[in-house]
Coordinates of C-alpha atoms in Angstrom, one line a residue:
X1 CA -7.6 43.5 8.5
X2 CA -7.6 40.5 10.8
X3 CA -10.6 39.1 8.8
X4 CA -8.7 39.2 5.5
X5 CA -5.5 37.4 6.9
X6 CA -7.8 34.7 8.4
X7 CA -9.4 34.3 5.1
X8 CA -6.1 34.4 3.3
X9 CA -4.7 31.8 5.7
X10 CA -8.0 29.5 5.1
X11 CA -7.7 29.7 1.4
X12 CA -4.1 29.1 1.5
X13 CA -4.7 25.7 3.6
X14 CA -7.5 24.6 1.3
X15 CA -5.4 25.1 -1.9
X16 CA -2.5 23.4 -0.6
X17 CA -4.4 20.5 0.8
X18 CA -6.3 20.0 -2.4
X19 CA -3.1 20.3 -4.5
X20 CA -0.9 17.8 -2.3
X21 CA -3.5 15.3 -1.4
X22 CA -4.3 12.3 -3.8
X23 CA -7.4 10.8 -2.8
X24 CA -8.7 7.3 -3.9
X25 CA -11.3 7.7 -6.4
X26 CA -13.2 4.4 -5.7
X27 CA -12.5 3.0 -9.0
X28 CA -10.7 -0.4 -9.0
X29 CA -7.1 -0.4 -9.9
X30 CA -5.6 -2.7 -12.7
X31 CA -2.3 -3.6 -11.2
X32 CA 0.6 -3.4 -13.9
X33 CA 0.6 -6.7 -16.3
X34 CA 3.6 -8.4 -14.8
X35 CA 1.9 -8.7 -11.4
X36 CA -0.8 -11.1 -12.6
X37 CA -1.0 -14.6 -13.3
X38 CA 1.9 -15.2 -10.4
X39 CA 1.3 -16.0 -6.8
X40 CA 4.6 -14.6 -5.1
X41 CA 6.4 -12.2 -3.6
X42 CA 8.8 -10.3 -5.9
X43 CA 11.7 -9.0 -3.6
X44 CA 12.9 -5.5 -4.7
X45 CA 15.3 -2.9 -3.7
X46 CA 14.1 0.8 -3.1
X47 CA 15.3 1.9 -6.7
X48 CA 12.9 -0.6 -8.3
X49 CA 9.9 1.2 -7.2
X50 CA 11.3 4.5 -8.3
X51 CA 11.1 3.5 -11.8
X52 CA 8.6 5.2 -14.0
X53 CA 7.5 2.0 -15.7
X54 CA 6.0 0.7 -12.4
X55 CA 2.8 2.4 -11.6
X56 CA 0.0 0.2 -10.3
X57 CA 1.2 -2.6 -7.6
X58 CA 0.7 -4.0 -4.3
X59 CA 3.8 -3.4 -1.7
X60 CA 4.5 -5.9 1.3
X61 CA 7.0 -4.0 3.8
X62 CA 8.1 -6.5 6.4
X63 CA 10.2 -6.4 9.5
X64 CA 12.5 -9.0 10.5
X65 CA 10.4 -10.3 13.3
X66 CA 6.8 -10.8 13.9
X67 CA 4.8 -11.0 16.9
X68 CA 1.4 -11.9 15.5
X69 CA 0.0 -15.5 16.3
X70 CA 0.1 -16.3 12.6
X71 CA 3.0 -14.7 10.5
X72 CA 1.2 -12.0 8.2
X73 CA 3.2 -13.1 5.3
X74 CA 1.3 -16.4 5.6
X75 CA -1.9 -14.8 5.1
X76 CA -0.6 -12.7 2.1
X77 CA 0.9 -15.6 0.5
X78 CA -2.1 -17.7 0.4
X79 CA -4.1 -14.6 -0.9
X80 CA -1.6 -14.4 -3.8
X81 CA -1.6 -18.0 -4.6
X82 CA -5.3 -18.1 -4.6
X83 CA -5.7 -15.1 -7.0
X84 CA -2.5 -15.6 -8.9
X85 CA -1.1 -12.0 -8.1
X86 CA 2.3 -11.0 -7.1
X87 CA 3.1 -8.2 -4.4
X88 CA 6.6 -6.6 -4.4
X89 CA 8.2 -7.1 -1.1
X90 CA 10.9 -5.0 0.5
X91 CA 12.4 -4.8 4.2
X92 CA 11.7 -2.0 6.4
X93 CA 15.2 -0.8 6.1
X94 CA 15.4 -0.6 2.3
X95 CA 11.7 0.8 2.3
X96 CA 13.2 3.8 4.6
X97 CA 14.9 4.8 1.3
X98 CA 11.6 5.3 -0.5
X99 CA 9.5 8.3 -1.0
X100 CA 6.6 6.4 0.7
X101 CA 8.1 6.4 4.0
X102 CA 7.2 9.9 4.7
X103 CA 3.5 8.7 4.6
X104 CA 3.6 5.1 5.9
X105 CA 6.4 4.5 8.5
X106 CA 5.4 1.1 10.2
X107 CA 5.8 -2.7 9.2
X108 CA 4.6 -4.7 8.3
X109 CA 2.2 -3.4 5.9
X110 CA 0.6 -4.0 2.7
X111 CA 0.6 -0.7 0.3
X112 CA -1.5 -0.4 -2.5
X113 CA -0.1 2.1 -4.9
X114 CA -2.0 3.8 -8.2
X115 CA -0.2 5.9 -10.6
X116 CA 3.0 5.8 -8.1
X117 CA 0.8 7.0 -5.1
X118 CA -0.4 5.4 -2.1
X119 CA -4.3 4.8 -2.3
X120 CA -4.6 2.8 1.0
X121 CA -2.4 0.4 3.2
X122 CA -2.6 -1.5 6.3
X123 CA -2.0 0.0 9.5
X124 CA 0.5 -1.8 11.8
X125 CA -0.6 -0.3 14.9
X126 CA -4.4 -0.4 14.2
X127 CA -6.7 -2.9 16.3
X128 CA -9.3 -2.5 13.4
X129 CA -6.7 -3.7 10.7
X130 CA -5.4 -6.6 13.3
X131 CA -7.8 -9.2 11.7
X132 CA -6.6 -8.3 8.0
X133 CA -3.2 -9.4 9.2
X134 CA -4.7 -12.6 10.5
X135 CA -7.2 -13.9 8.4
X136 CA -7.2 -14.3 4.6
X137 CA -11.0 -13.9 4.1
X138 CA -10.7 -10.4 6.0
X139 CA -7.4 -9.5 3.9
X140 CA -9.2 -10.6 0.6
X141 CA -12.2 -8.7 1.3
X142 CA -10.3 -5.3 2.2
X143 CA -7.7 -5.8 -0.8
X144 CA -10.2 -6.7 -3.3
X145 CA -12.2 -3.5 -2.5
X146 CA -9.1 -1.6 -4.3
X147 CA -7.7 -4.0 -6.7
X148 CA -8.9 -6.0 -10.1
X149 CA -8.1 -9.8 -9.2
X150 CA -7.3 -10.8 -12.8
X151 CA -5.9 -8.9 -15.8

């Protein structure tokens, strides 16, 4: 009887884990057309990203203060300018109103969204990700592994 219960619990965990977790399939993401041929932050509110018409985009979530040697928005801005790609941007208070806050809670961060689901993000508390916040080449290498840079 105990074996059956354990087997049942393991099966439920596996099934719910497979259903609720959307993994990145490794295929580069084509952003929605309106985010190409621009090189700027597009400041938005939480309801903007709830709209069904926006599926594939990059979201920059920022704090009102920055403790980094080089402000990370400067790194991201240089990348956007060089590649003519726009990032949505939102302050942390507005971001807390989105569904994504349950998965990514710290800012600053850059979140890559495919089909309205997070596929990758920078971890604000990660030593490994720190260089991506401070070096445009490191950031470019990371983000270009997920997205196409021209439409």
